[in-house]
mmCIF file of C-alpha atoms and ligand atoms in Angstrom:
data_model
loop_
_atom_site.group_PDB
_atom_site.id
_atom_site.type_symbol
_atom_site.label_atom_id
_atom_site.label_comp_id
_atom_site.label_asym_id
_atom_site.label_seq_id
_atom_site.Cartn_x
_atom_site.Cartn_y
_atom_site.Cartn_z
ATOM 1 C CA UNK A 538 79.309 96.698 103.051
ATOM 2 C CA UNK A 539 82.741 97.727 102.605
ATOM 3 C CA UNK A 540 84.679 98.684 99.340
ATOM 4 C CA UNK A 541 87.284 96.101 98.483
ATOM 5 C CA UNK A 542 90.700 98.132 97.240
ATOM 6 C CA UNK A 543 91.537 95.705 94.651
ATOM 7 C CA UNK A 544 95.127 96.176 93.170
ATOM 8 C CA UNK A 545 94.046 95.282 89.840
ATOM 9 C CA UNK A 546 92.938 98.554 88.053
ATOM 10 C CA UNK A 547 95.868 100.375 90.045
ATOM 11 C CA UNK A 548 98.749 97.670 88.196
ATOM 12 C CA UNK A 549 96.508 98.330 84.713
ATOM 13 C CA UNK A 550 96.771 101.704 84.365
ATOM 14 C CA UNK A 551 100.394 102.081 85.747
ATOM 15 C CA UNK A 552 101.692 99.497 83.538
ATOM 16 C CA UNK A 553 100.380 101.738 80.511
ATOM 17 C CA UNK A 554 102.886 104.433 81.406
ATOM 18 C CA UNK A 555 105.717 101.659 82.707
ATOM 19 C CA UNK A 556 105.289 100.302 79.060
ATOM 20 C CA UNK A 557 105.001 103.759 77.271
ATOM 21 C CA UNK A 558 108.313 104.273 79.426
ATOM 22 C CA UNK A 559 109.985 100.886 77.866
ATOM 23 C CA UNK A 560 109.824 102.073 74.667
ATOM 24 C CA UNK A 561 110.847 105.563 75.008
ATOM 25 C CA UNK A 562 113.706 103.962 76.897
ATOM 26 C CA UNK A 563 114.352 101.305 74.031
ATOM 27 C CA UNK A 564 114.542 104.663 71.607
ATOM 28 C CA UNK A 565 117.385 105.759 73.315
ATOM 29 C CA UNK A 566 118.623 102.165 72.809
ATOM 30 C CA UNK A 567 118.135 101.196 76.434
ATOM 31 C CA UNK A 568 115.888 98.014 77.550
ATOM 32 C CA UNK A 569 115.557 97.560 81.392
ATOM 33 C CA UNK A 570 116.971 95.121 82.869
ATOM 34 C CA UNK A 571 116.362 93.396 86.246
ATOM 35 C CA UNK A 572 118.939 91.228 87.716
ATOM 36 C CA UNK A 573 117.482 88.693 90.645
ATOM 37 C CA UNK A 574 119.741 86.368 92.988
ATOM 38 C CA UNK A 575 117.999 83.751 94.209
ATOM 39 C CA UNK A 576 120.030 80.971 96.678
ATOM 40 C CA UNK A 577 118.714 77.071 96.710
ATOM 41 C CA UNK A 578 115.060 75.960 95.850
ATOM 42 C CA UNK A 579 112.549 77.743 98.673
ATOM 43 C CA UNK A 580 109.050 76.953 97.251
ATOM 44 C CA UNK A 581 107.626 80.499 97.824
ATOM 45 C CA UNK A 582 111.062 82.286 97.015
ATOM 46 C CA UNK A 583 110.840 80.990 93.442
ATOM 47 C CA UNK A 584 107.075 81.696 93.353
ATOM 48 C CA UNK A 585 108.032 85.176 93.721
ATOM 49 C CA UNK A 586 110.717 85.577 91.479
ATOM 50 C CA UNK A 587 108.969 84.168 88.608
ATOM 51 C CA UNK A 588 105.894 85.916 89.312
ATOM 52 C CA UNK A 589 108.303 89.551 89.533
ATOM 53 C CA UNK A 590 109.690 87.928 86.115
ATOM 54 C CA UNK A 591 107.106 87.440 84.563
ATOM 55 C CA UNK A 592 105.702 90.898 85.231
ATOM 56 C CA UNK A 593 109.046 92.703 84.193
ATOM 57 C CA UNK A 594 108.909 90.636 80.897
ATOM 58 C CA UNK A 595 105.725 92.031 79.477
ATOM 59 C CA UNK A 596 106.615 95.539 80.225
ATOM 60 C CA UNK A 597 108.982 94.860 77.627
ATOM 61 C CA UNK A 598 111.933 94.682 80.413
ATOM 62 C CA UNK A 599 114.502 92.162 80.769
ATOM 63 C CA UNK A 600 114.519 89.617 83.612
ATOM 64 C CA UNK A 601 117.876 87.366 84.525
ATOM 65 C CA UNK A 602 117.910 85.014 87.441
ATOM 66 C CA UNK A 603 120.617 83.904 88.825
ATOM 67 C CA UNK A 604 120.185 80.560 90.456
ATOM 68 C CA UNK A 605 122.320 79.615 92.720
ATOM 69 C CA UNK A 606 123.389 76.815 94.524
ATOM 70 C CA UNK A 607 122.004 76.525 98.158
ATOM 71 C CA UNK A 608 125.750 75.346 99.923
ATOM 72 C CA UNK A 609 127.450 78.585 98.655
ATOM 73 C CA UNK A 610 129.727 80.344 100.912
ATOM 74 C CA UNK A 611 129.891 83.995 101.606
ATOM 75 C CA UNK A 612 132.511 84.787 99.663
ATOM 76 C CA UNK A 613 131.355 82.810 96.373
ATOM 77 C CA UNK A 614 128.033 84.960 97.191
ATOM 78 C CA UNK A 615 129.610 88.087 97.744
ATOM 79 C CA UNK A 616 131.901 87.525 94.426
ATOM 80 C CA UNK A 617 128.887 86.704 92.051
ATOM 81 C CA UNK A 618 126.208 89.396 93.684
ATOM 82 C CA UNK A 619 128.852 92.172 93.004
ATOM 83 C CA UNK A 620 129.796 91.079 89.663
ATOM 84 C CA UNK A 621 126.226 91.035 88.506
ATOM 85 C CA UNK A 622 125.724 94.403 89.620
ATOM 86 C CA UNK A 623 128.762 95.981 88.476
ATOM 87 C CA UNK A 624 127.590 94.791 85.155
ATOM 88 C CA UNK A 625 126.919 98.226 83.307
ATOM 89 C CA UNK A 626 123.273 96.658 81.238
ATOM 90 C CA UNK A 627 122.069 95.803 84.723
ATOM 91 C CA UNK A 628 119.731 98.753 85.553
ATOM 92 C CA UNK A 629 118.093 96.826 88.651
ATOM 93 C CA UNK A 630 119.116 94.487 90.879
ATOM 94 C CA UNK A 631 118.009 92.496 93.871
ATOM 95 C CA UNK A 632 118.440 89.439 96.590
ATOM 96 C CA UNK A 633 115.569 87.227 96.622
ATOM 97 C CA UNK A 634 114.647 86.522 100.592
ATOM 98 C CA UNK A 635 115.464 84.323 102.827
ATOM 99 C CA UNK A 636 118.731 83.606 102.090
ATOM 100 C CA UNK A 637 119.781 80.320 103.718
ATOM 101 C CA UNK A 638 121.584 79.681 107.107
ATOM 102 C CA UNK A 639 125.235 79.869 105.939
ATOM 103 C CA UNK A 640 124.591 83.659 104.820
ATOM 104 C CA UNK A 641 122.988 85.189 107.874
ATOM 105 C CA UNK A 642 126.060 87.528 108.657
ATOM 106 C CA UNK A 643 125.156 89.255 105.544
ATOM 107 C CA UNK A 644 123.988 92.924 105.791
ATOM 108 C CA UNK A 645 121.062 92.174 102.705
ATOM 109 C CA UNK A 646 120.124 96.101 102.966
ATOM 110 C CA UNK A 647 123.506 97.526 101.997
ATOM 111 C CA UNK A 648 124.166 94.680 99.885
ATOM 112 C CA UNK A 649 122.760 96.321 96.196
ATOM 113 C CA UNK A 650 124.385 99.972 95.196
ATOM 114 C CA UNK A 651 121.912 102.626 96.418
ATOM 115 C CA UNK A 652 121.178 103.307 92.286
ATOM 116 C CA UNK A 653 120.414 99.378 91.272
ATOM 117 C CA UNK A 654 118.905 99.103 94.858
ATOM 118 C CA UNK A 655 114.721 98.056 93.382
ATOM 119 C CA UNK A 656 113.840 97.079 96.837
ATOM 120 C CA UNK A 657 114.998 100.264 97.966
ATOM 121 C CA UNK A 658 116.520 98.553 101.408
ATOM 122 C CA UNK A 659 119.776 100.654 100.894
ATOM 123 C CA UNK A 660 119.876 102.728 103.569
ATOM 124 C CA UNK A 661 120.508 105.809 101.207
ATOM 125 C CA UNK A 662 117.343 105.035 99.973
ATOM 126 C CA UNK A 663 115.218 104.425 103.285
ATOM 127 C CA UNK A 664 117.277 107.942 104.603
ATOM 128 C CA UNK A 665 115.106 109.384 101.573
ATOM 129 C CA UNK A 666 112.018 107.402 102.663
ATOM 130 C CA UNK A 667 112.250 108.312 106.371
ATOM 131 C CA UNK A 668 112.911 112.029 105.770
ATOM 132 C CA UNK A 669 110.251 112.761 103.599
ATOM 133 C CA UNK A 670 112.433 114.455 100.931
ATOM 134 C CA UNK A 671 113.529 113.490 97.890
ATOM 135 C CA UNK A 672 111.314 110.718 97.571
ATOM 136 C CA UNK A 673 111.366 110.753 93.670
ATOM 137 C CA UNK A 674 114.559 110.717 93.512
ATOM 138 C CA UNK A 675 115.480 107.470 95.399
ATOM 139 C CA UNK A 676 114.009 103.811 94.785
ATOM 140 C CA UNK A 677 111.874 103.861 98.121
ATOM 141 C CA UNK A 678 110.583 100.402 99.870
ATOM 142 C CA UNK A 679 108.059 99.101 97.084
ATOM 143 C CA UNK A 680 105.955 97.436 100.200
ATOM 144 C CA UNK A 681 105.496 100.782 101.437
ATOM 145 C CA UNK A 682 105.197 102.941 98.429
ATOM 146 C CA UNK A 683 102.821 100.755 97.151
ATOM 147 C CA UNK A 684 100.469 101.147 99.977
ATOM 148 C CA UNK A 685 100.670 105.088 99.545
ATOM 149 C CA UNK A 686 99.937 104.362 95.953
ATOM 150 C CA UNK A 687 96.719 102.073 96.531
ATOM 151 C CA UNK A 688 95.772 105.204 98.969
ATOM 152 C CA UNK A 689 96.443 107.650 96.120
ATOM 153 C CA UNK A 690 94.716 105.784 93.435
ATOM 154 C CA UNK A 691 91.356 105.514 95.615
ATOM 155 C CA UNK A 692 91.389 108.801 96.415
ATOM 156 C CA UNK A 693 92.521 108.679 100.179
ATOM 157 C CA UNK A 694 94.014 112.145 101.544
ATOM 158 C CA UNK A 695 96.122 111.262 104.335
ATOM 159 C CA UNK A 696 96.648 114.946 105.526
ATOM 160 C CA UNK A 697 95.330 114.615 109.004
ATOM 161 C CA UNK A 698 93.676 111.874 109.235
ATOM 162 C CA UNK A 699 95.316 109.605 112.276
ATOM 163 C CA UNK A 700 97.013 106.024 110.994
ATOM 164 C CA UNK A 701 98.002 103.374 112.923
ATOM 165 C CA UNK A 702 100.260 101.125 111.510
ATOM 166 C CA UNK A 703 100.801 97.569 113.146
ATOM 167 C CA UNK A 704 104.551 96.184 113.046
ATOM 168 C CA UNK A 705 107.940 98.006 113.369
ATOM 169 C CA UNK A 706 109.844 95.923 110.949
ATOM 170 C CA UNK A 707 112.534 98.394 108.700
ATOM 171 C CA UNK A 708 111.047 96.736 105.505
ATOM 172 C CA UNK A 709 107.454 97.640 106.247
ATOM 173 C CA UNK A 710 106.047 99.013 108.851
ATOM 174 C CA UNK A 711 108.090 101.895 110.041
ATOM 175 C CA UNK A 712 109.107 103.191 106.474
ATOM 176 C CA UNK A 713 105.206 102.659 105.908
ATOM 177 C CA UNK A 714 104.957 105.233 108.934
ATOM 178 C CA UNK A 715 107.507 107.399 107.736
ATOM 179 C CA UNK A 716 105.807 108.030 104.040
ATOM 180 C CA UNK A 717 102.539 108.435 105.801
ATOM 181 C CA UNK A 718 103.937 111.279 107.690
ATOM 182 C CA UNK A 719 105.595 112.682 105.182
ATOM 183 C CA UNK A 720 101.431 112.657 103.548
ATOM 184 C CA UNK A 721 100.526 114.788 107.296
ATOM 185 C CA UNK A 722 99.398 112.340 108.588
ATOM 186 C CA UNK A 723 99.149 111.819 112.668
ATOM 187 C CA UNK A 724 100.539 108.479 113.044
ATOM 188 C CA UNK A 725 101.009 105.580 115.645
ATOM 189 C CA UNK A 726 103.735 102.817 115.539
ATOM 190 C CA UNK A 727 102.337 99.732 117.580
ATOM 191 C CA UNK A 728 103.510 96.271 117.907
ATOM 192 C CA UNK A 729 103.617 93.242 120.144
ATOM 193 C CA UNK A 730 104.096 94.953 123.210
ATOM 194 C CA UNK A 731 101.706 97.671 122.655
ATOM 195 C CA UNK A 732 99.496 97.960 125.725
ATOM 196 C CA UNK A 733 96.231 97.939 124.353
ATOM 197 C CA UNK A 734 96.004 97.849 120.794
ATOM 198 C CA UNK A 735 92.392 97.643 120.563
ATOM 199 C CA UNK A 736 92.358 100.943 121.811
ATOM 200 C CA UNK A 737 95.088 102.105 119.318
ATOM 201 C CA UNK A 738 92.760 100.815 115.747
ATOM 202 C CA UNK A 739 89.868 101.662 117.183
ATOM 203 C CA UNK A 740 90.613 105.664 117.266
ATOM 204 C CA UNK A 741 92.215 105.358 113.933
ATOM 205 C CA UNK A 742 90.944 106.765 110.311
ATOM 206 C CA UNK A 743 93.793 104.327 108.336
ATOM 207 C CA UNK A 744 94.779 101.095 110.228
ATOM 208 C CA UNK A 745 98.047 99.684 108.346
ATOM 209 C CA UNK A 746 98.194 95.997 109.241
ATOM 210 C CA UNK A 747 101.902 93.997 109.012
ATOM 211 C CA UNK A 748 101.764 91.601 111.948
ATOM 212 C CA UNK A 749 101.559 88.181 109.834
ATOM 213 C CA UNK A 750 99.498 86.186 111.383
ATOM 214 C CA UNK A 751 96.537 84.739 110.248
ATOM 215 C CA UNK A 752 93.086 86.589 110.285
ATOM 216 C CA UNK A 753 94.406 88.835 113.718
ATOM 217 C CA UNK A 754 92.111 91.600 113.447
ATOM 218 C CA UNK A 755 88.997 91.192 113.441
ATOM 219 C CA UNK A 756 85.641 93.193 114.490
ATOM 220 C CA UNK A 757 86.543 93.757 117.864
ATOM 221 C CA UNK A 758 89.641 95.966 116.934
ATOM 222 C CA UNK A 759 87.187 98.398 114.690
ATOM 223 C CA UNK A 760 84.988 101.005 115.332
ATOM 224 C CA UNK A 761 82.319 100.877 112.877
ATOM 225 C CA UNK A 762 81.373 104.663 113.567
ATOM 226 C CA UNK A 763 84.810 105.501 111.937
ATOM 227 C CA UNK A 764 84.071 104.479 107.826
ATOM 228 C CA UNK A 765 87.743 103.045 108.438
ATOM 229 C CA UNK A 766 90.223 102.149 105.620
ATOM 230 C CA UNK A 767 91.784 99.352 106.813
ATOM 231 C CA UNK A 768 95.246 98.073 104.439
ATOM 232 C CA UNK A 769 96.249 94.291 105.090
ATOM 233 C CA UNK A 770 99.983 93.829 104.427
ATOM 234 C CA UNK A 771 100.157 90.179 105.786
ATOM 235 C CA UNK A 772 100.568 87.213 103.755
ATOM 236 C CA UNK A 773 100.060 83.854 106.072
ATOM 237 C CA UNK A 774 98.346 80.716 105.609
ATOM 238 C CA UNK A 775 95.440 79.612 107.562
ATOM 239 C CA UNK A 776 94.755 75.757 109.181
ATOM 240 C CA UNK A 777 93.728 75.189 105.662
ATOM 241 C CA UNK A 778 96.690 76.026 104.185
ATOM 242 C CA UNK A 779 95.364 79.402 102.079
ATOM 243 C CA UNK A 780 96.452 82.377 101.660
ATOM 244 C CA UNK A 781 95.054 84.965 103.677
ATOM 245 C CA UNK A 782 95.853 87.971 105.112
ATOM 246 C CA UNK A 783 96.602 89.108 108.621
ATOM 247 C CA UNK A 784 92.375 90.648 108.677
ATOM 248 C CA UNK A 785 89.509 88.692 109.261
ATOM 249 C CA UNK A 786 87.393 89.439 106.120
ATOM 250 C CA UNK A 787 84.000 88.468 106.526
ATOM 251 C CA UNK A 788 84.394 90.951 109.557
ATOM 252 C CA UNK A 789 86.077 93.664 107.353
ATOM 253 C CA UNK A 790 83.294 93.385 104.803
ATOM 254 C CA UNK A 791 80.569 94.188 107.834
ATOM 255 C CA UNK A 792 83.001 96.548 109.987
ATOM 256 C CA UNK A 793 85.090 98.826 107.531
ATOM 257 C CA UNK A 794 84.416 101.312 104.958
ATOM 258 C CA UNK A 795 87.446 99.686 103.137
ATOM 259 C CA UNK A 796 89.830 96.952 102.793
ATOM 260 C CA UNK A 797 92.626 95.891 101.006
ATOM 261 C CA UNK A 798 91.920 92.104 100.502
ATOM 262 C CA UNK A 799 94.588 88.967 100.618
ATOM 263 C CA UNK A 800 95.425 87.951 97.635
ATOM 264 C CA UNK A 801 94.870 90.615 94.986
ATOM 265 C CA UNK A 802 96.151 94.479 97.642
ATOM 266 C CA UNK A 803 99.446 95.017 98.624
ATOM 267 C CA UNK A 804 100.952 91.904 97.188
ATOM 268 C CA UNK A 805 100.555 92.878 93.289
ATOM 269 C CA UNK A 806 101.232 96.764 94.891
ATOM 270 C CA UNK A 807 104.497 95.643 95.870
ATOM 271 C CA UNK A 808 105.555 94.161 92.744
ATOM 272 C CA UNK A 809 103.877 97.593 90.855
ATOM 273 C CA UNK A 810 106.746 98.807 93.065
ATOM 274 C CA UNK A 811 109.232 96.659 92.370
ATOM 275 C CA UNK A 812 108.394 97.860 88.479
ATOM 276 C CA UNK A 813 108.660 101.436 89.272
ATOM 277 C CA UNK A 814 111.580 101.206 90.494
ATOM 278 C CA UNK A 815 113.497 99.571 87.910
ATOM 279 C CA UNK A 816 112.140 102.000 85.017
ATOM 280 C CA UNK A 817 113.451 104.838 87.357
ATOM 281 C CA UNK A 818 116.777 103.488 88.227
ATOM 282 C CA UNK A 819 116.873 102.727 84.151
ATOM 283 C CA UNK A 820 116.389 106.262 83.629
ATOM 284 C CA UNK A 821 118.106 107.387 85.755
ATOM 285 C CA UNK A 822 121.448 105.763 85.033
ATOM 286 C CA UNK A 823 120.832 106.442 81.323
ATOM 287 C CA UNK A 824 120.872 109.743 81.995
ATOM 288 C CA UNK A 825 123.996 109.716 84.053
ATOM 289 C CA UNK A 826 125.218 107.662 81.201
ATOM 290 C CA UNK A 827 126.115 105.173 83.658
HETATM 291 P P1 NDP B 704 108.008 90.831 110.923
HETATM 292 O O1 NDP B 704 107.713 89.623 111.703
HETATM 293 O O2 NDP B 704 109.440 91.263 110.729
HETATM 294 O O3 NDP B 704 107.232 92.210 111.767
HETATM 295 C C1 NDP B 704 105.725 91.787 111.997
HETATM 296 C C2 NDP B 704 105.775 93.161 113.402
HETATM 297 O O4 NDP B 704 104.465 92.770 113.875
HETATM 298 C C3 NDP B 704 106.586 93.403 114.723
HETATM 299 O O5 NDP B 704 106.715 94.273 114.388
HETATM 300 C C4 NDP B 704 105.377 92.325 115.455
HETATM 301 O O6 NDP B 704 105.724 93.647 116.883
HETATM 302 C C5 NDP B 704 104.543 92.830 115.255
HETATM 303 N N1 NDP B 704 103.475 91.831 115.708
HETATM 304 C C6 NDP B 704 103.304 90.442 115.533
HETATM 305 N N2 NDP B 704 102.298 90.593 116.537
HETATM 306 C C7 NDP B 704 101.845 90.906 117.015
HETATM 307 C C8 NDP B 704 100.662 91.228 117.847
HETATM 308 N N3 NDP B 704 99.885 90.389 118.711
HETATM 309 N N4 NDP B 704 100.670 92.462 118.327
HETATM 310 C C9 NDP B 704 101.017 93.789 117.930
HETATM 311 N N5 NDP B 704 101.497 93.609 117.118
HETATM 312 C C10 NDP B 704 102.783 92.746 116.782
HETATM 313 O O7 NDP B 704 107.801 90.705 109.305
HETATM 314 P P2 NDP B 704 107.686 91.861 108.426
HETATM 315 O O8 NDP B 704 107.586 93.356 108.928
HETATM 316 O O9 NDP B 704 108.411 91.323 107.327
HETATM 317 O O10 NDP B 704 105.551 91.417 107.396
HETATM 318 C C11 NDP B 704 104.841 91.851 108.412
HETATM 319 C C12 NDP B 704 103.525 90.922 107.024
HETATM 320 O O11 NDP B 704 103.803 90.933 106.416
HETATM 321 C C13 NDP B 704 104.111 89.204 107.029
HETATM 322 O O12 NDP B 704 103.222 88.428 106.879
HETATM 323 C C14 NDP B 704 104.986 89.331 105.999
HETATM 324 O O13 NDP B 704 104.878 87.721 104.535
HETATM 325 C C15 NDP B 704 104.012 89.933 104.782
HETATM 326 N N6 NDP B 704 104.429 91.126 103.821
HETATM 327 C C16 NDP B 704 104.030 91.401 102.549
HETATM 328 C C17 NDP B 704 104.307 91.606 101.751
HETATM 329 C C18 NDP B 704 103.539 92.093 100.706
HETATM 330 O O14 NDP B 704 104.381 92.278 99.664
HETATM 331 N N7 NDP B 704 102.540 91.754 100.500
HETATM 332 C C19 NDP B 704 106.006 92.188 101.788
HETATM 333 C C20 NDP B 704 106.782 91.922 102.959
HETATM 334 C C21 NDP B 704 106.017 91.297 104.116
HETATM 335 P P3 NDP B 704 107.431 93.686 117.723
HETATM 336 O O15 NDP B 704 108.303 94.078 116.975
HETATM 337 O O16 NDP B 704 107.352 93.794 118.874
HETATM 338 O O17 NDP B 704 108.039 91.980 117.428
#
């Protein structure tokens, strides 16, 4: 029977730390404030935003949601985003993706200034994740840093380990590969053109799957002699409309050493990282007197 790497105990211990930080900030007259920009009424986006607000408020932060019209023009949208992030009371800010079609031309990775970019997408923050330098000083992308927190919590030392990341997006695959590299893992990044994905995954000590295909990774990708750790980033609906990851859970139970569940794994870790980034930004902006 393999170990299930649940997010719950990590989120609980992190919440205790963040509540203490909130008290310490409050004693200096600062209440961490997160502003969220939501355009339109995509049901999944609305759920994500509600969950983030609930978590932020539970930690003693303020969370304002700016719900903008689905048809908003690029000019109006940019003006609104800029006025929100210019407000000195705002410590962290992000735009809930996806945006509607008419806003396609906007480079969302450069929209929020680096010191308030709690998503960790801004090039200055991405550069820190890619170089592995000053990681503590910057706001690191939430899903990748949440995965590292999960591996840390469950005591997986990455030094010398072979990590196979499936997926090469700028928000998950590439940055998580770089964070693993910074932890001295030997990293292989796979994608849809990888010749023999099974050959790669079978050699891995740790597999991180960020594909976005329900139940894609089954036992045929695993090597049950290696006690492999498999992290599931995917968020998918299966043919019955049930929320599932990239992994076929029943195969993981039999063939993996440990795996992260969906729901209850990387998803909550991502929100946890968002909160850590908010408190980091609030501390830093307060130190700088902004
Ligand atoms: P992208 O669609 O940007 O990237 C998917 C990657 O998977 C691509 O690099 C693609 O390769 C690769 N891929 C697709 N099919 C295959 C295949 N058959 N074999 C090998 N590689 C394949 O997605 P994201 O990185 O944005 O997200 C990935 C998943 O993670 C999604 O399900 C998303 O919803 C979820 N997600 C979850 C988060 C969380 O908080 N839990 C946060 C962010 C994302 P190629 O580049 O060649 O096309």
